[in-house]
């Protein structure tokens, strides 16, 4: 309610018109309420918590009405609107209390169950002892980097890093990003985060031990933005070269790399980018693979140099970084910048929008799920302040500070965590570049002097600001923020306007982004700016307040210098400030600060001790703090000196040292399969026998023939064969296979001539296909899968016979079920090049060398997806959860979910569902696992009759990226065939650079059952207008129609 000056006049108006209302003609509703006092009700029930913008407008209209009767009617209606607002407020408060109570109970229950599983005494962790950080729960502390407690130790460590040559990838997707002349404040997406990631990339690239840094963002080639945002690559030259490595390579340094994804030729808000994240991931994956090979040639002796870490910034980039981390098997870092759950809670408390309206506007549930996935996948979460951890991250299912301490205590004692993992939370304040800053160092007691006749003219922005002031020599109070309600600039203007001593002593400068026309600004920003202009007029602040329309990013240091030259003060009055980078910038220029007491400024003030913290809701507190610093010169000088003395602690070198020391403690990961030095041309179209022999050398140790199809099937036959016998069989099989390859050269030319079966010596065949079809139709064979397979085969029959087209079956079936399907449909396993089984938990290839055992499992795929796999600890928790889901009928309780040991595998725990309608939605299952620090991917499949639980970064879509990474299967030359709906991972198969064919009338029954109770609408994450997604025209689509559709959309040349 602060800042709504119309309240008093509104209350007075109600009192004025009250006695004049004719009792006989008064409102029936008011009479029915007896002694209803709108004034008292307004004061007691409404004045604490709502934004009354609409009511304000109504009051203005009522005030302008001349007719007493119409005026009374309008005021009466306002009373009822106020009553309705208050009722909604109470409703929201009750709902929030229920949500908080439910969340607390769920978390306590999950914590109890986790502690019960971890049966050892946890007294050390329960006491909250501080323990050494580890990146990988369950790992030994041997070989870890010790904590760095002194500058000398840090310097010694930095000297050791000079021999390293790290490749680091940063991701920041939204907004307009470039290295120079950043358009900060242009819109809500181009703010402090843009500056932070650019400066971080630049600073990291200048550090010893770092060879290359890539900042990946979106390429925007649109007439509405500058052409520079469409450039594929932009180098970020270092600010200085003092700390640069002696030896520089041609690809070293820091770069902005722009990946094209999303709507072509259009700049869109971050809320509209979610459907296009898979397209970015595919494009970024291609760039990283290529760059790893280039760096390998330069500094890796021919071996690829994989990223030391992929660091996502904000939820959209966190989601992308998680997928890239899983595809490449490299560590992931995450910085949230601002968090979705915190924003959701604030919006709900405001009461202006319902949960559905909030989600529709901000896509908030998709954002929250991305942040939860980032917690699942991250080795380390970097925050700016302790407040972010304690008050914001603790709102998430995937992070519990108490359980985290218990896990860390167990790690310290080298005790198993039973499959539970928690990311490390690290507070590393953002850095700043100080080399260009020269604080004003004049006589603090002298009057500031302006160089009117100086040979070096004052910066242009000084003139732009000082033209507003009648007395430009007075100290300047400076605020630099977007005209956003949460920045609280209206309260600042009101505090300034109502404090006469402050007005007499100081001027106020508001740098509120850039604007040409208020009418062209976003509604919220325009509303705030108009409110400020009205207050300037109301308090007659002309000559005292400056609000220039334009400024460049390069002008910002000059603005700080002007404020310091006038012995001014910088203020950040935001309701909540996640960090407050502008406070550090101001301190570096010698400005004392007044800042909100909510959020990051508390940590900054603790280090710098250069100002006063205030309650942003209390305008008197704000005015008093400003007046104190402006009026008391000795206090001003002390705060200025303290800031300059301690500001080096927030420099970019200090930030990067902390960053790299924490990164060094992360367990290094990279793709694990072995590569021969000469086997670099994986995408070669050559059919020489040496290629196949190299394949054998590569896979003979990494792929296993499946003699029984499934480990559980062997148990049915008598417990499985002896390990020595199995090893002997594998060796014999590989030997026979190699003999088959040796006989292949004389027939190699016939492959080009169309003899598809002569390719027996090639493995895997998919690496030489020109186009791959991935059949991911999620229904039973009798319900459309069989017909879909045959239709696709028939549509590309000619290319199939030539061997230029290959096929992959991606399904929730295990390998035994796939074998049964092939036999029942009289299909040959070699009709497919690969089988993605168990919803992405297993990957098999077809083999031409044994009719009885035609499947070969890729063991390195398991090593690629096993990150944070909970194993037996996860299985026990899943079994307990399944047992808790019952269907009560009278006094009887029937179990709804039953463990399916026969179809389970090492990296897929399967459960049968007896009654799909009774099972809680998939989001609840994921929530239960996350609360217990178990990281996994829960997939409801087969029309709700089965549940597969696989590693957190495993999926059918990720398996396709693995095939691209390992065998060079081009994703842009892949066609994915799906039904109208499918398993709960259905959305993952639609997006990306591949083309997607949706078969009309296939898999329609799963829509309501599996997707009705989603966390977010499918439309939030799938763009059905995408040119790469096309649907067959009708349910009776023939193979000829399908062929024509593929040609129409460029999958084949007509």
Coordinates of C-alpha atoms in Angstrom, one line a residue, residues 421-676:
X421 CA 23.1 -37.0 -3.7
X422 CA 22.9 -33.3 -3.0
X423 CA 24.7 -30.6 -5.0
X424 CA 27.2 -28.4 -3.2
X425 CA 26.0 -24.8 -2.5
X426 CA 28.9 -22.4 -2.9
X427 CA 28.7 -18.7 -2.2
X428 CA 31.0 -16.8 -4.6
X429 CA 30.1 -13.1 -4.9
X430 CA 30.1 -11.8 -8.5
X431 CA 33.3 -10.0 -9.5
X432 CA 33.9 -6.6 -11.1
X433 CA 36.6 -5.1 -13.3
X434 CA 38.3 -2.2 -11.4
X435 CA 41.3 -1.4 -13.7
X436 CA 39.4 1.5 -15.5
X437 CA 38.1 3.0 -12.3
X438 CA 39.8 6.1 -10.8
X439 CA 37.8 7.2 -7.7
X440 CA 37.5 11.0 -7.3
X441 CA 40.3 11.9 -4.9
X442 CA 39.7 15.6 -4.3
X443 CA 39.5 17.6 -1.1
X444 CA 36.5 16.1 0.7
X445 CA 35.8 19.4 2.5
X446 CA 36.1 21.6 -0.6
X447 CA 33.3 22.4 -2.9
X448 CA 33.2 20.2 -6.0
X449 CA 34.6 21.9 -9.0
X450 CA 33.3 21.5 -12.5
X451 CA 35.7 21.9 -15.4
X452 CA 33.8 24.3 -17.5
X453 CA 37.0 25.6 -19.2
X454 CA 39.0 22.4 -19.0
X455 CA 40.7 21.1 -22.0
X456 CA 39.1 17.7 -21.4
X457 CA 35.4 18.3 -21.6
X458 CA 33.0 16.6 -19.1
X459 CA 31.3 13.5 -20.4
X460 CA 28.2 14.0 -22.4
X461 CA 26.0 12.1 -19.9
X462 CA 27.0 14.7 -17.2
X463 CA 25.4 17.4 -19.3
X464 CA 22.3 15.3 -19.9
X465 CA 21.8 14.8 -16.1
X466 CA 22.8 18.3 -14.8
X467 CA 20.4 20.0 -17.2
X468 CA 17.6 18.8 -15.0
X469 CA 18.9 20.5 -11.8
X470 CA 18.5 24.1 -10.8
X471 CA 21.6 23.6 -8.5
X472 CA 23.8 20.9 -9.9
X473 CA 26.4 21.4 -7.2
X474 CA 24.3 19.7 -4.5
X475 CA 25.1 16.1 -3.6
X476 CA 23.5 13.6 -5.9
X477 CA 21.4 10.6 -4.7
X478 CA 21.8 8.1 -7.5
X479 CA 19.5 5.1 -8.2
X480 CA 20.2 2.9 -11.2
X481 CA 17.5 0.3 -12.0
X482 CA 14.7 -0.7 -14.4
X483 CA 11.3 0.9 -13.8
X484 CA 10.1 -2.3 -12.4
X485 CA 7.7 -2.5 -9.4
X486 CA 10.1 -4.8 -7.4
X487 CA 12.9 -2.1 -7.7
X488 CA 10.7 0.1 -5.4
X489 CA 11.7 3.4 -7.1
X490 CA 8.3 5.0 -6.3
X491 CA 8.9 4.7 -2.6
X492 CA 12.3 6.3 -3.1
X493 CA 10.7 9.3 -4.9
X494 CA 8.0 9.6 -2.2
X495 CA 10.6 9.5 0.5
X496 CA 12.6 12.2 -1.2
X497 CA 9.5 14.3 -1.9
X498 CA 8.2 14.2 1.6
X499 CA 11.5 15.0 3.4
X500 CA 12.1 18.7 3.1
X501 CA 15.7 18.7 4.7
X502 CA 16.7 16.1 2.1
X503 CA 15.3 18.1 -0.8
X504 CA 17.2 21.1 0.4
X505 CA 20.5 19.3 0.7
X506 CA 20.5 16.9 -2.3
X507 CA 19.4 16.2 -5.9
X508 CA 17.9 12.8 -7.0
X509 CA 19.0 11.1 -10.2
X510 CA 17.0 8.1 -11.6
X511 CA 18.7 6.1 -14.3
X512 CA 15.8 3.9 -15.5
X513 CA 17.0 2.2 -18.6
X514 CA 16.4 3.6 -22.1
X515 CA 13.2 4.7 -23.7
X516 CA 12.0 6.6 -26.7
X517 CA 8.3 6.7 -26.0
X518 CA 6.5 5.7 -22.8
X519 CA 3.6 4.3 -24.8
X520 CA 6.0 1.9 -26.4
X521 CA 7.3 0.5 -23.1
X522 CA 5.9 -2.7 -21.5
X523 CA 2.8 -2.1 -19.4
X524 CA 4.4 -2.6 -16.1
X525 CA 7.4 -0.4 -16.7
X526 CA 5.3 2.3 -18.2
X527 CA 3.0 2.3 -15.2
X528 CA 5.9 2.7 -12.8
X529 CA 7.4 5.5 -14.8
X530 CA 4.1 7.3 -15.0
X531 CA 3.7 7.0 -11.3
X532 CA 7.1 8.5 -10.7
X533 CA 6.4 11.4 -13.1
X534 CA 3.1 12.1 -11.3
X535 CA 4.9 12.2 -7.9
X536 CA 7.5 14.6 -9.3
X537 CA 4.6 16.8 -10.3
X538 CA 2.8 16.4 -7.0
X539 CA 5.7 17.2 -4.8
X540 CA 7.0 19.9 -7.3
X541 CA 10.4 18.3 -7.6
X542 CA 11.2 20.0 -10.9
X543 CA 14.9 21.1 -10.7
X544 CA 15.6 18.4 -8.1
X545 CA 15.1 15.1 -10.0
X546 CA 16.9 14.0 -13.1
X547 CA 15.5 11.1 -15.3
X548 CA 17.4 11.1 -18.6
X549 CA 15.8 9.1 -21.4
X550 CA 19.0 7.5 -22.8
X551 CA 22.4 6.3 -21.7
X552 CA 24.9 3.9 -23.0
X553 CA 26.5 1.1 -21.0
X554 CA 29.8 3.0 -21.3
X555 CA 28.2 6.0 -19.6
X556 CA 27.6 4.2 -16.4
X557 CA 31.1 4.7 -14.9
X558 CA 30.8 8.4 -15.7
X559 CA 27.4 8.5 -13.9
X560 CA 29.0 7.0 -10.8
X561 CA 31.9 9.4 -11.0
X562 CA 29.5 12.4 -11.2
X563 CA 27.7 11.2 -8.1
X564 CA 31.0 10.8 -6.3
X565 CA 32.3 14.2 -7.4
X566 CA 29.2 15.8 -5.8
X567 CA 29.8 13.8 -2.6
X568 CA 26.6 11.9 -3.3
X569 CA 25.1 8.6 -2.2
X570 CA 24.1 5.5 -4.2
X571 CA 20.8 3.8 -3.2
X572 CA 19.3 0.4 -4.1
X573 CA 15.8 0.3 -2.5
X574 CA 14.5 -2.9 -4.1
X575 CA 12.1 -5.0 -2.0
X576 CA 14.4 -8.0 -2.5
X577 CA 17.8 -7.9 -4.2
X578 CA 19.3 -11.3 -5.0
X579 CA 22.8 -9.8 -5.0
X580 CA 23.3 -6.1 -5.9
X581 CA 26.1 -5.7 -8.4
X582 CA 25.4 -2.0 -8.6
X583 CA 26.3 -1.6 -5.0
X584 CA 29.8 -3.0 -5.7
X585 CA 30.2 -0.7 -8.7
X586 CA 29.2 2.3 -6.6
X587 CA 31.6 1.4 -3.8
X588 CA 34.4 1.1 -6.4
X589 CA 33.8 4.7 -7.5
X590 CA 33.9 5.9 -3.9
X591 CA 30.2 6.2 -3.2
X592 CA 28.6 5.3 0.1
X593 CA 25.5 3.2 -0.2
X594 CA 22.0 2.9 1.2
X595 CA 20.5 -0.5 0.4
X596 CA 17.6 -2.8 1.1
X597 CA 18.1 -5.1 4.1
X598 CA 16.5 -8.0 2.1
X599 CA 18.9 -10.3 0.2
X600 CA 22.5 -9.9 -1.1
X601 CA 23.2 -6.3 0.2
X602 CA 23.5 -7.7 3.7
X603 CA 26.5 -9.8 2.7
X604 CA 28.0 -6.9 0.7
X605 CA 27.6 -4.5 3.6
X606 CA 29.2 -7.1 5.9
X607 CA 32.3 -7.1 3.8
X608 CA 32.5 -3.4 2.7
X609 CA 30.9 -1.6 5.8
X610 CA 30.3 1.4 3.6
X611 CA 26.7 2.5 4.2
X612 CA 23.3 1.9 5.8
X613 CA 20.8 -0.9 5.4
X614 CA 17.1 0.0 5.4
X615 CA 13.6 -1.5 5.4
X616 CA 12.5 -0.9 1.7
X617 CA 8.9 -0.6 2.9
X618 CA 9.6 2.2 5.3
X619 CA 10.0 5.5 3.4
X620 CA 11.0 7.4 6.6
X621 CA 13.8 4.9 7.2
X622 CA 15.0 5.5 3.6
X623 CA 14.8 9.3 3.9
X624 CA 16.6 9.3 7.3
X625 CA 19.5 7.1 6.0
X626 CA 20.0 9.3 2.9
X627 CA 19.9 12.5 5.0
X628 CA 22.4 11.1 7.5
X629 CA 25.0 10.3 4.8
X630 CA 24.5 13.5 2.9
X631 CA 24.5 15.7 6.0
X632 CA 27.3 14.1 8.1
X633 CA 30.5 14.6 6.1
X634 CA 32.7 12.6 8.4
X635 CA 30.3 9.6 8.2
X636 CA 30.3 10.0 4.4
X637 CA 34.1 10.0 4.3
X638 CA 34.4 7.0 6.6
X639 CA 31.9 4.9 4.4
X640 CA 33.7 6.0 1.2
X641 CA 37.1 5.0 2.6
X642 CA 35.8 1.6 3.9
X643 CA 34.4 0.8 0.5
X644 CA 37.6 1.6 -1.4
X645 CA 39.7 -0.3 1.1
X646 CA 37.7 -3.6 0.8
X647 CA 36.5 -3.5 -2.7
X648 CA 39.3 -5.7 -4.1
X649 CA 37.5 -8.7 -2.4
X650 CA 34.9 -8.4 -5.2
X651 CA 37.3 -8.2 -8.1
X652 CA 37.0 -10.6 -11.0
X653 CA 40.4 -12.2 -10.3
X654 CA 39.3 -13.0 -6.8
X655 CA 36.0 -14.4 -8.1
X656 CA 37.7 -16.5 -10.7
X657 CA 40.3 -17.9 -8.2
X658 CA 37.4 -19.1 -6.0
X659 CA 35.5 -20.4 -9.0
X660 CA 38.4 -22.4 -10.4
X661 CA 39.4 -23.8 -6.9
X662 CA 35.9 -25.1 -6.4
X663 CA 35.8 -26.4 -10.0
X664 CA 39.0 -28.3 -9.3
X665 CA 37.3 -30.2 -6.5
X666 CA 34.6 -31.6 -8.9
X667 CA 35.2 -35.1 -10.0
X668 CA 36.3 -34.9 -13.7
X669 CA 34.1 -36.7 -16.2
X670 CA 34.2 -37.2 -19.9
X671 CA 33.0 -39.7 -22.6
X672 CA 34.6 -43.0 -21.6
X673 CA 34.9 -45.1 -24.7
X674 CA 38.4 -45.7 -26.1
X675 CA 39.4 -44.1 -29.3
X676 CA 42.3 -45.1 -31.5

